[in-house]
mmCIF file of N, CA and C in Angstrom:
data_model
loop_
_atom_site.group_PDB
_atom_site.id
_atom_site.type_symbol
_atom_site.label_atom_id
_atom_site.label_comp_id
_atom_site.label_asym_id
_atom_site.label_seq_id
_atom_site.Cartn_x
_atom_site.Cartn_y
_atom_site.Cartn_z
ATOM 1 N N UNK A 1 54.323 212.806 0.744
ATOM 2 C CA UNK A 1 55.660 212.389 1.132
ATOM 3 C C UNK A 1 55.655 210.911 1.545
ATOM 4 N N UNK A 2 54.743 210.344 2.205
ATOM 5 C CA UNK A 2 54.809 208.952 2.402
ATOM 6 C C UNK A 2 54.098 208.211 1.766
ATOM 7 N N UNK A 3 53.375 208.620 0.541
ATOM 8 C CA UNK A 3 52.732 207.518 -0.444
ATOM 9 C C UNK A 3 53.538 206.661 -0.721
ATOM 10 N N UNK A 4 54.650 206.517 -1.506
ATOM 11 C CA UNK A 4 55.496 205.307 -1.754
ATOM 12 C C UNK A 4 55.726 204.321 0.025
ATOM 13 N N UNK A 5 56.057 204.968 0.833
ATOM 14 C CA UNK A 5 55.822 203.600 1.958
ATOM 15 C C UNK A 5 54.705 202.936 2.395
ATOM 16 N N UNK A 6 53.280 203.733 1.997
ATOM 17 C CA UNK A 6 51.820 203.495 2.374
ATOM 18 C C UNK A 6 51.800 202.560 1.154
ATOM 19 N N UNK A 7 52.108 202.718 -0.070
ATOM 20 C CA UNK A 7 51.449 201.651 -1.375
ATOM 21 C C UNK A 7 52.730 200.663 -0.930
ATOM 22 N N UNK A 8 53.864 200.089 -0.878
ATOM 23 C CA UNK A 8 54.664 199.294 -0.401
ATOM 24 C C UNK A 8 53.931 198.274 0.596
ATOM 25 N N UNK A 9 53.344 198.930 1.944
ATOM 26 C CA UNK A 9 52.765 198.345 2.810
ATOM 27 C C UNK A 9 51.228 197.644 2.044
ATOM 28 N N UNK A 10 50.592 198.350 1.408
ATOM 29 C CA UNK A 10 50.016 197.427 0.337
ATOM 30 C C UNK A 10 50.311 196.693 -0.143
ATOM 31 N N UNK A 11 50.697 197.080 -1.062
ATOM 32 C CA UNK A 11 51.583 195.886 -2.062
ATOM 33 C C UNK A 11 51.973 194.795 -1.242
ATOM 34 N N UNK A 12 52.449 194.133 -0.090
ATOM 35 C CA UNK A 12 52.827 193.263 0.622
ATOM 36 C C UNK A 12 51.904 192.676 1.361
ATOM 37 N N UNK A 13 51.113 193.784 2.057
ATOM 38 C CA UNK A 13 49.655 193.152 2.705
ATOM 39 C C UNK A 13 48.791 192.275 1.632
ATOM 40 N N UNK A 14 48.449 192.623 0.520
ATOM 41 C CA UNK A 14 47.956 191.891 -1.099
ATOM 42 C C UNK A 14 48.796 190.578 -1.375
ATOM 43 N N UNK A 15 50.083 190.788 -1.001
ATOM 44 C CA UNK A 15 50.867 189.445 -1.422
ATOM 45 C C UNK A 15 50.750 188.680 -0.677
ATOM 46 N N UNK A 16 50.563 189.006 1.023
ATOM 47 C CA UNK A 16 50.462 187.871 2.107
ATOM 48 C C UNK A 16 49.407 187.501 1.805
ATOM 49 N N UNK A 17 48.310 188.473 1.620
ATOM 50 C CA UNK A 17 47.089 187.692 1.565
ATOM 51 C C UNK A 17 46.551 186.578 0.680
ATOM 52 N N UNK A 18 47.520 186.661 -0.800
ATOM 53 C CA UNK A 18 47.080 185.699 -1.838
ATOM 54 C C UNK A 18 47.597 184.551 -1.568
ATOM 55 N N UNK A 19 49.109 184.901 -0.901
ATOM 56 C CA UNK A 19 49.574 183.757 -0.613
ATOM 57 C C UNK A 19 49.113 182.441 0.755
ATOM 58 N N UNK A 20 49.050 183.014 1.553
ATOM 59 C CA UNK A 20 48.208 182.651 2.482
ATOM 60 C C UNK A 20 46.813 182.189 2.961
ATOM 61 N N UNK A 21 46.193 180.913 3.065
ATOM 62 C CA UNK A 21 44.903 180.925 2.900
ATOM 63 C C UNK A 21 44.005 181.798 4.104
ATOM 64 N N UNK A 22 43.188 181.858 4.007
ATOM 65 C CA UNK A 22 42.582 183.020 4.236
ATOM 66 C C UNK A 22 42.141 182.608 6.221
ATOM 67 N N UNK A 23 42.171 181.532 6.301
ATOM 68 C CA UNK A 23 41.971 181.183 7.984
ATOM 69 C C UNK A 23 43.062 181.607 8.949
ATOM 70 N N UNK A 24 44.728 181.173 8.139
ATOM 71 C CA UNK A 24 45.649 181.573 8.532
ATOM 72 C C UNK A 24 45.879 183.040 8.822
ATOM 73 N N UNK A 25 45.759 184.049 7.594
ATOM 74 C CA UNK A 25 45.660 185.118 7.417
ATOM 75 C C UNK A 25 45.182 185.742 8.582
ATOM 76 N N UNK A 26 43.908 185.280 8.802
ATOM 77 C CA UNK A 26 43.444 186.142 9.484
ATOM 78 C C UNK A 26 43.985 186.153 11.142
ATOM 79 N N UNK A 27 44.403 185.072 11.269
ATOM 80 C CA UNK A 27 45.254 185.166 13.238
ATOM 81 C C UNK A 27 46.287 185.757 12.436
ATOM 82 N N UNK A 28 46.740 186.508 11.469
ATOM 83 C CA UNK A 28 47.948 187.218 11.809
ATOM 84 C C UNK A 28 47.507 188.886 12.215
ATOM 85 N N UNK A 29 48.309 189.525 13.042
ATOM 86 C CA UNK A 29 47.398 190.774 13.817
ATOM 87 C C UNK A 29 48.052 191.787 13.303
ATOM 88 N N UNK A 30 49.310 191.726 12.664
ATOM 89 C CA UNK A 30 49.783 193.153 11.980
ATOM 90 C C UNK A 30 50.855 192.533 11.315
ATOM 91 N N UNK A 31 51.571 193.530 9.899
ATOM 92 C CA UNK A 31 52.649 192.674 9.055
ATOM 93 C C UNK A 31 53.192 194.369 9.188
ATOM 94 N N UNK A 32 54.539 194.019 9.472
ATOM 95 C CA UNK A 32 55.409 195.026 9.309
ATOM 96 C C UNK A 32 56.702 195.052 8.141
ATOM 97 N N UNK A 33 56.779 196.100 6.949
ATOM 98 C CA UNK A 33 57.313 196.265 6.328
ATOM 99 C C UNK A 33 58.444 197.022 6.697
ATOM 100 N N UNK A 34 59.756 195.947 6.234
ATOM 101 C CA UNK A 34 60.935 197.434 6.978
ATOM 102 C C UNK A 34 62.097 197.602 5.805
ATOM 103 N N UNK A 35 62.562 198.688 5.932
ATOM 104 C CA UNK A 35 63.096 199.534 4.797
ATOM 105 C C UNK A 35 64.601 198.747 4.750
ATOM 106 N N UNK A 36 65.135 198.644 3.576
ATOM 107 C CA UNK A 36 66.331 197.570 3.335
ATOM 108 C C UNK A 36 67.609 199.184 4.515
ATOM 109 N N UNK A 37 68.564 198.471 5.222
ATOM 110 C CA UNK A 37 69.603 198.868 5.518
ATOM 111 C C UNK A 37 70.489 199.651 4.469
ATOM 112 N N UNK A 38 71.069 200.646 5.001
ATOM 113 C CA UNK A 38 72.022 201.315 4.219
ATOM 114 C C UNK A 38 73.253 201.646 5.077
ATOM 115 N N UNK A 39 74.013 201.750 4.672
ATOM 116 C CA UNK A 39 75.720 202.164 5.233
ATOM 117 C C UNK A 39 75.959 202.783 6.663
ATOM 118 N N UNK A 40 74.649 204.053 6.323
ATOM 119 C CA UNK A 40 74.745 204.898 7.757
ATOM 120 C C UNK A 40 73.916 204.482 8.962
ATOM 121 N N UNK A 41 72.792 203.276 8.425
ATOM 122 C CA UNK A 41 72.145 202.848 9.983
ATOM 123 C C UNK A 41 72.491 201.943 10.037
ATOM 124 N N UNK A 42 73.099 201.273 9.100
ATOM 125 C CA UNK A 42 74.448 199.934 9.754
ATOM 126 C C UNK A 42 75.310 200.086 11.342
ATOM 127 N N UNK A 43 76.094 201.856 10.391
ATOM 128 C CA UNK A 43 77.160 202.454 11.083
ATOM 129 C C UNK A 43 76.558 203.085 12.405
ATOM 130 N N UNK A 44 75.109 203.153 12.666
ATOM 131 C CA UNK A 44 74.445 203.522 13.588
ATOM 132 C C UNK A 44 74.325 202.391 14.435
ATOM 133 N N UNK A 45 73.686 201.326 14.336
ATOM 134 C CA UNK A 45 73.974 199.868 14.857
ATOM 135 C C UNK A 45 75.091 199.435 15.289
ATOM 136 N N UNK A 46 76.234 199.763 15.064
ATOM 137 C CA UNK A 46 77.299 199.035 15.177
ATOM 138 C C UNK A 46 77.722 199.868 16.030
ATOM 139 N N UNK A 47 77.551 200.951 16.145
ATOM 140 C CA UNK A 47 78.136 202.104 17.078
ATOM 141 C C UNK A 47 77.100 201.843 18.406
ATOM 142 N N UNK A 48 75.630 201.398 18.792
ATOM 143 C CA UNK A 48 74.969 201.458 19.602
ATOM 144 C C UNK A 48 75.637 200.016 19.891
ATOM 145 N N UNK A 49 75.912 198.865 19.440
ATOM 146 C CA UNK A 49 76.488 197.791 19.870
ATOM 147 C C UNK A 49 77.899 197.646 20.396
ATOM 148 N N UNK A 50 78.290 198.563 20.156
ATOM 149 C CA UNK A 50 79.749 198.757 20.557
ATOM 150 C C UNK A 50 79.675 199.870 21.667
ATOM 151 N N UNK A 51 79.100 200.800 21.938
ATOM 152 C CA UNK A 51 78.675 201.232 23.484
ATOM 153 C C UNK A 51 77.967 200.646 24.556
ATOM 154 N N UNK A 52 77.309 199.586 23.960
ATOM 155 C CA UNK A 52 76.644 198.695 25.017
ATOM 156 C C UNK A 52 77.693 197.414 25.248
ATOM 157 N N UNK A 53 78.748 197.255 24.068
ATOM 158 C CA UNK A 53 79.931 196.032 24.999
ATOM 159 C C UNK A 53 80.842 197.376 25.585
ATOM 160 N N UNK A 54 80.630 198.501 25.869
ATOM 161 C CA UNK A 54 82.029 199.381 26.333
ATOM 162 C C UNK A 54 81.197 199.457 27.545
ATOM 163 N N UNK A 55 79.883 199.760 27.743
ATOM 164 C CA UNK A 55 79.359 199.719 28.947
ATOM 165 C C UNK A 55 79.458 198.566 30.442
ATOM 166 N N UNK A 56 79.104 197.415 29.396
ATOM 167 C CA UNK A 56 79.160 195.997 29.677
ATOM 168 C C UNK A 56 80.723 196.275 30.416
ATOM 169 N N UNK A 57 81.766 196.128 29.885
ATOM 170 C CA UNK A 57 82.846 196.473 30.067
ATOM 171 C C UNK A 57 83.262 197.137 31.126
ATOM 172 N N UNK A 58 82.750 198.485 31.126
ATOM 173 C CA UNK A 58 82.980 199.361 32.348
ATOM 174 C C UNK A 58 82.276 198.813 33.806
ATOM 175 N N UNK A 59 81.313 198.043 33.105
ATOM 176 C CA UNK A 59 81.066 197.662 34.831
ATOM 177 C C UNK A 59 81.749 196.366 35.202
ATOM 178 N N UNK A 60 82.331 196.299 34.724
ATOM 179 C CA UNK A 60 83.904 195.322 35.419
ATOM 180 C C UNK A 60 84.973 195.918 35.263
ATOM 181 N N UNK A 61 85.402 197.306 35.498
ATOM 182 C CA UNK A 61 86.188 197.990 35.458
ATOM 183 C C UNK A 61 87.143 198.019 34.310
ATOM 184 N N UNK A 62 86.809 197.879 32.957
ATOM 185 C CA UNK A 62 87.360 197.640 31.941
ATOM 186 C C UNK A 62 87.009 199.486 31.265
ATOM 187 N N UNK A 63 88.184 200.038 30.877
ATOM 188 C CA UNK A 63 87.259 201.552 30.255
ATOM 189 C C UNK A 63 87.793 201.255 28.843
ATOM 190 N N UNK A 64 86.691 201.232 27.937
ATOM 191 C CA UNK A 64 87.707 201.018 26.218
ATOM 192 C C UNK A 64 86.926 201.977 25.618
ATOM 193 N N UNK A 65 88.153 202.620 24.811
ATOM 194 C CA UNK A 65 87.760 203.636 23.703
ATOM 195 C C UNK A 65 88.104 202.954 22.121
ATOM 196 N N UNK A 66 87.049 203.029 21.526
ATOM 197 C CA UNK A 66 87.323 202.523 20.122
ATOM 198 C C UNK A 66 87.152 203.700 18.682
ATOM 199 N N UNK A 67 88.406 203.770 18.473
ATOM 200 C CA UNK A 67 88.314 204.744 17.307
ATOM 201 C C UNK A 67 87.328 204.312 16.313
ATOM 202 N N UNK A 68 87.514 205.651 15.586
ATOM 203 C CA UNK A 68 86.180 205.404 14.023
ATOM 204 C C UNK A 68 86.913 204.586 13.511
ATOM 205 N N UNK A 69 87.713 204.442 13.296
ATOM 206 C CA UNK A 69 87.969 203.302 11.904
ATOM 207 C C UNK A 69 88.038 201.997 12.684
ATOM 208 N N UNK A 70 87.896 202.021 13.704
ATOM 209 C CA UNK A 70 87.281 200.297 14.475
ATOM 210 C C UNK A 70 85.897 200.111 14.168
ATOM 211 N N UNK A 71 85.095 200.951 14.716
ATOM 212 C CA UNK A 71 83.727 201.049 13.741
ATOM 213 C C UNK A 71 83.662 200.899 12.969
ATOM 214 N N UNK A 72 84.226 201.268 11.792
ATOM 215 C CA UNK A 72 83.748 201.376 10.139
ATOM 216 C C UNK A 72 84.389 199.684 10.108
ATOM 217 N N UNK A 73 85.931 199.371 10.636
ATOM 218 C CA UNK A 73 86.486 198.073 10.587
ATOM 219 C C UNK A 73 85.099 196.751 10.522
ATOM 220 N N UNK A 74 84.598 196.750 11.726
ATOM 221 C CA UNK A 74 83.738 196.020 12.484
ATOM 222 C C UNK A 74 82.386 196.170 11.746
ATOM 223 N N UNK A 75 82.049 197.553 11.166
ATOM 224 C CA UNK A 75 80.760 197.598 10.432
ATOM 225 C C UNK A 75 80.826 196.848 8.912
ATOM 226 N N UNK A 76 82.407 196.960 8.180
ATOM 227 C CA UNK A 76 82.327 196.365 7.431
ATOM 228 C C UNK A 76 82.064 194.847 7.336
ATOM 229 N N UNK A 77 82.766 194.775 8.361
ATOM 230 C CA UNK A 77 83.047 192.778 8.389
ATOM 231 C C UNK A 77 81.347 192.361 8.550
ATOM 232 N N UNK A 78 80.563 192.798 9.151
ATOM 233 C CA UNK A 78 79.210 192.438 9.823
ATOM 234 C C UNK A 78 78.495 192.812 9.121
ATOM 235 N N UNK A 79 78.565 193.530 7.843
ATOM 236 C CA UNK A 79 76.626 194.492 7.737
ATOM 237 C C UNK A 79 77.164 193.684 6.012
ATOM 238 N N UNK A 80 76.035 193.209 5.568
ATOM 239 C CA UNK A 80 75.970 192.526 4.267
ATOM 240 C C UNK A 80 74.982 193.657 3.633
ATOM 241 N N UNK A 81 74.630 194.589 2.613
ATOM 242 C CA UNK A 81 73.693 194.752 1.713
ATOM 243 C C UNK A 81 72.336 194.259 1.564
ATOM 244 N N UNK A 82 73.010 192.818 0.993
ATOM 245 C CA UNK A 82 71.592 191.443 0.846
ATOM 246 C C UNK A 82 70.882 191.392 2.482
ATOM 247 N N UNK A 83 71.650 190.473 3.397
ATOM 248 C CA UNK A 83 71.364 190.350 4.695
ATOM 249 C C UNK A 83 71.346 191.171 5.365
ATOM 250 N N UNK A 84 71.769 192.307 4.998
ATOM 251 C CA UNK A 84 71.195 193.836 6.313
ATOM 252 C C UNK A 84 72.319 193.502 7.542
ATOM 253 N N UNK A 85 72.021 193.504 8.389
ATOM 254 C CA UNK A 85 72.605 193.504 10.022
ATOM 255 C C UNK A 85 72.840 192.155 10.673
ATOM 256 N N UNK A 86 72.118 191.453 9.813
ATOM 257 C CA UNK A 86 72.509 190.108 10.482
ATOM 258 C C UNK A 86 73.509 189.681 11.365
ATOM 259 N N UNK A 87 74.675 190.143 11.007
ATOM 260 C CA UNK A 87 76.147 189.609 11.282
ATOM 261 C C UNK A 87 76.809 190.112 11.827
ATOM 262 N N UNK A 88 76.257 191.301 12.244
ATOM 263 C CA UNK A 88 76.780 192.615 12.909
ATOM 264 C C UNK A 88 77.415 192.424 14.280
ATOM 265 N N UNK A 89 76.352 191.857 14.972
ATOM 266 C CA UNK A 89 76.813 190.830 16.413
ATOM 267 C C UNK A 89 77.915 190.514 16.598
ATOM 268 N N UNK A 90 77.589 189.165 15.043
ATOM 269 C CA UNK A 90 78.956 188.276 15.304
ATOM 270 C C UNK A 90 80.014 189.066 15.256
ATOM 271 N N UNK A 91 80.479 189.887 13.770
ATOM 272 C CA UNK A 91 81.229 190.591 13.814
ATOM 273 C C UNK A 91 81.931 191.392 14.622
ATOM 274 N N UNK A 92 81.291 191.848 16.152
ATOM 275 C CA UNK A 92 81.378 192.391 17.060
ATOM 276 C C UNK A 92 82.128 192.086 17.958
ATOM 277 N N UNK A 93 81.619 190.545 18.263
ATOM 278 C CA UNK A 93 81.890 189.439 19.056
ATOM 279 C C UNK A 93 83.415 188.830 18.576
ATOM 280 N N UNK A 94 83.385 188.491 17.048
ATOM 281 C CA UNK A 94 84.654 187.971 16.570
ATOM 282 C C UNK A 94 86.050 189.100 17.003
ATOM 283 N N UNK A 95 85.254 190.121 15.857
ATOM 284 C CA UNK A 95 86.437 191.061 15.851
ATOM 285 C C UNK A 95 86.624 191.998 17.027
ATOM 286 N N UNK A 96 85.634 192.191 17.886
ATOM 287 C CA UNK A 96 86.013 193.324 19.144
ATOM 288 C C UNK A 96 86.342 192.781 20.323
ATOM 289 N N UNK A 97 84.899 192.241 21.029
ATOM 290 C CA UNK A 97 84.746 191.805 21.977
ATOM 291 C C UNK A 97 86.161 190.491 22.734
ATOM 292 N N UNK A 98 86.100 189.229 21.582
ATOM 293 C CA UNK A 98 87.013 188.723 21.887
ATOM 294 C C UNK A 98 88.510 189.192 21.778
ATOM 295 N N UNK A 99 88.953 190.199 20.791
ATOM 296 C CA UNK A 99 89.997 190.442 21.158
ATOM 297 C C UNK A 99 90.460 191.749 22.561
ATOM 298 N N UNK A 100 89.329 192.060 22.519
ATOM 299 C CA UNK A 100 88.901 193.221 23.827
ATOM 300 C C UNK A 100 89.259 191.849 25.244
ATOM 301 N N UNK A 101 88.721 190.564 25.179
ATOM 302 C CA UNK A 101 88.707 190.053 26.419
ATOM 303 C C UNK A 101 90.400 189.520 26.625
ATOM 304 N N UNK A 102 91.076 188.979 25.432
ATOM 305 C CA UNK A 102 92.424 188.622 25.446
ATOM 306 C C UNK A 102 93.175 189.884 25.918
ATOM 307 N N UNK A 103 92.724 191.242 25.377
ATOM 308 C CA UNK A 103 93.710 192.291 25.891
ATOM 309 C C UNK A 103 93.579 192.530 27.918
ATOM 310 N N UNK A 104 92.569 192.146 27.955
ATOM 311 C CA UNK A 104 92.660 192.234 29.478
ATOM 312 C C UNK A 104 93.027 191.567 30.351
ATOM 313 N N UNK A 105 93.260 190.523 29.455
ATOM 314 C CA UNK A 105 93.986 189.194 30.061
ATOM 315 C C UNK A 105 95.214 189.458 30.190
ATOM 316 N N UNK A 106 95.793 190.303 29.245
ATOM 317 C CA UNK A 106 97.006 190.149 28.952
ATOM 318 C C UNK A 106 97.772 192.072 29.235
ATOM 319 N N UNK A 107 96.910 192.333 29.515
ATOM 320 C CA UNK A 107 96.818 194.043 29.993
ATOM 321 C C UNK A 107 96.494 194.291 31.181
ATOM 322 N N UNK A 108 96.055 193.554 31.827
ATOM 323 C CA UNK A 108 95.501 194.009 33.249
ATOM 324 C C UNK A 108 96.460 193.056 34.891
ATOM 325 N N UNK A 109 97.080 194.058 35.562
ATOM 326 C CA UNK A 109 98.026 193.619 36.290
ATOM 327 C C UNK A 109 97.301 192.924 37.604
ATOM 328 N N UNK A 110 96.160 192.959 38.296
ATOM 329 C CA UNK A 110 95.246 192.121 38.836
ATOM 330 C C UNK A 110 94.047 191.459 38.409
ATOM 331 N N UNK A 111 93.671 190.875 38.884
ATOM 332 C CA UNK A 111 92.184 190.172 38.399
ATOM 333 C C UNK A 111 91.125 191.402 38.106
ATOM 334 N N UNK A 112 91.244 192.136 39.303
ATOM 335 C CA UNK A 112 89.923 193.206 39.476
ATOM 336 C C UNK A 112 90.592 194.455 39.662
ATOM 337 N N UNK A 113 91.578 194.643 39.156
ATOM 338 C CA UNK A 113 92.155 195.761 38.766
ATOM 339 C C UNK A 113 91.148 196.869 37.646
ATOM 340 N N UNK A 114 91.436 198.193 37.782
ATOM 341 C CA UNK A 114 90.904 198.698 36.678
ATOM 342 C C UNK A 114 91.581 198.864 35.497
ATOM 343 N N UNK A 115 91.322 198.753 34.075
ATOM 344 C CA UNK A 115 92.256 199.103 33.275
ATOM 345 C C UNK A 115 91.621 199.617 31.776
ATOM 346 N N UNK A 116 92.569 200.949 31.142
ATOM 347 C CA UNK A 116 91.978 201.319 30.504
ATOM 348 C C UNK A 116 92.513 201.232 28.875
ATOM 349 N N UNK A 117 91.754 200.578 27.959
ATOM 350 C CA UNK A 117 92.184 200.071 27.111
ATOM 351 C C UNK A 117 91.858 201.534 25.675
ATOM 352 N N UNK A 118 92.586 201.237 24.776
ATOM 353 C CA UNK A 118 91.897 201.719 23.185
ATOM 354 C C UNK A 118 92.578 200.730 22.335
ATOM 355 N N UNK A 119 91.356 200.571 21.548
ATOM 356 C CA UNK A 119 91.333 200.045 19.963
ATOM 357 C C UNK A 119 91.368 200.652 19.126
ATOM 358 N N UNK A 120 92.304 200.342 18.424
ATOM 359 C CA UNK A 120 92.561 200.694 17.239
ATOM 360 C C UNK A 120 93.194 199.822 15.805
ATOM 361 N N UNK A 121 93.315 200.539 14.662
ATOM 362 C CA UNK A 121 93.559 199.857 13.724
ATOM 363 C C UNK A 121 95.002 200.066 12.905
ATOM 364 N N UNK A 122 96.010 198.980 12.965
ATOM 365 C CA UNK A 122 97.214 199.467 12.726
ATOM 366 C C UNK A 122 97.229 198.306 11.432
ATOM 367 N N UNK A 123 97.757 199.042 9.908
ATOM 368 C CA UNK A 123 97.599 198.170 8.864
ATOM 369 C C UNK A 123 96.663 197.275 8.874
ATOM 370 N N UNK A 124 95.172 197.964 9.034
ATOM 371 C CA UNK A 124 94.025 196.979 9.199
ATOM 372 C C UNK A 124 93.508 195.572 9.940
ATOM 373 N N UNK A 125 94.548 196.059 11.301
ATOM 374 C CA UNK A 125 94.727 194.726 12.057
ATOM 375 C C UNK A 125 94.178 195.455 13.462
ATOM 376 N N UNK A 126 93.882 195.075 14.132
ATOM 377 C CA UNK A 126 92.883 195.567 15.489
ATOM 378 C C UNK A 126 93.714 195.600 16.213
ATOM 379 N N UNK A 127 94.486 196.537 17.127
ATOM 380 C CA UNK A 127 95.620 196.964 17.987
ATOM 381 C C UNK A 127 95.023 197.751 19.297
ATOM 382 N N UNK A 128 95.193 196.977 20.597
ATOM 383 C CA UNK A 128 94.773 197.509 22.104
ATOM 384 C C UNK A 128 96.087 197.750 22.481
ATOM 385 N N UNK A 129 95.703 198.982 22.867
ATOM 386 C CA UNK A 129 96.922 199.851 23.407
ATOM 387 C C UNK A 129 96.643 199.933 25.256
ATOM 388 N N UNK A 130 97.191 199.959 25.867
ATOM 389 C CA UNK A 130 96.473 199.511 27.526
ATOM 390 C C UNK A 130 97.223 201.626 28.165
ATOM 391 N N UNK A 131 95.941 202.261 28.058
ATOM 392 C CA UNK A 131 96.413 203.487 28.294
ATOM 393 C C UNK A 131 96.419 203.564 29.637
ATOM 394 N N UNK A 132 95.949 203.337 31.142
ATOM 395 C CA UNK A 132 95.922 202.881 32.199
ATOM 396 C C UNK A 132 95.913 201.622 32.436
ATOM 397 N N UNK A 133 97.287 201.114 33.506
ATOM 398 C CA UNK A 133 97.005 199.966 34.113
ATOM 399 C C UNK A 133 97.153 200.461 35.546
ATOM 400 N N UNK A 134 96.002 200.810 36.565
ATOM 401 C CA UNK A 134 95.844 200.840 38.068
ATOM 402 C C UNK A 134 95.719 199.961 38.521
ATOM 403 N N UNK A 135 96.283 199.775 40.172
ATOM 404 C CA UNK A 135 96.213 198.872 40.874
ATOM 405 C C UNK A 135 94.719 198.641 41.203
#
């Protein structure tokens, strides 16, 4: 079952090595081969990055719920095929996070008030709905 990832990890260990002269080579202490990204550990990534800004969030009294199709929204814009995850961040940052920080600006009736937001997607446009505003 894991011959094709064991000859892969060959195959690459053989290529560093030809390519590389052999003094260099050797201070390197391990080469790790990693499997190209696909759709669902994109959508796995993007979902662990988007509970860690809802967390982030909650501990400044911010509570946000983000539907699936904000995910899939946000996974699309960020996860490239070629580049894998790269962009995923940004994407995060562009499309969630900053419009997550304008809604609280503009949703939240004190500074340190609590308030509880959802995202969502209305004609493919990112829509915060402010479901609690407490004093």
């Amino acid at each position: 079952i894991g011959r094709p990832a064991v000859r892969a990890t060959e195959l690459v260990r053989e290529a560093v090595e030809s390519f590389f002269d052999p003094e260099f080579f050797n201070r390197i202490d391990e080469t790790v081969v990693f499997d190209a990204f696909d759709d669902g550990t994109a959508e796995g990534v993007t979902r662990k990055e988007i509970y860690d800004l809802i967390g982030r969030l909650k501990r400044r009294g911010v509570a946000l719920d983000v539907d699936d199709d904000v995910v899939d929204f946000v996974r699309r814009k960020g996860f490239d095929p070629v580049y894998g995850a790269r962009g995923l961040r940004r994407a995060i940052r562009s499309e969630l996070a900053e419009p997550v920080a304008r809604a609280v600006l503009t949703h939240r009736a004190s500074p340190s008030g609590p308030l509880a937001l959802r995202a969502h997607l209305v004609e493919r446009e990112l829509v915060f709905i402010s479901v609690v505003d407490a004093e």
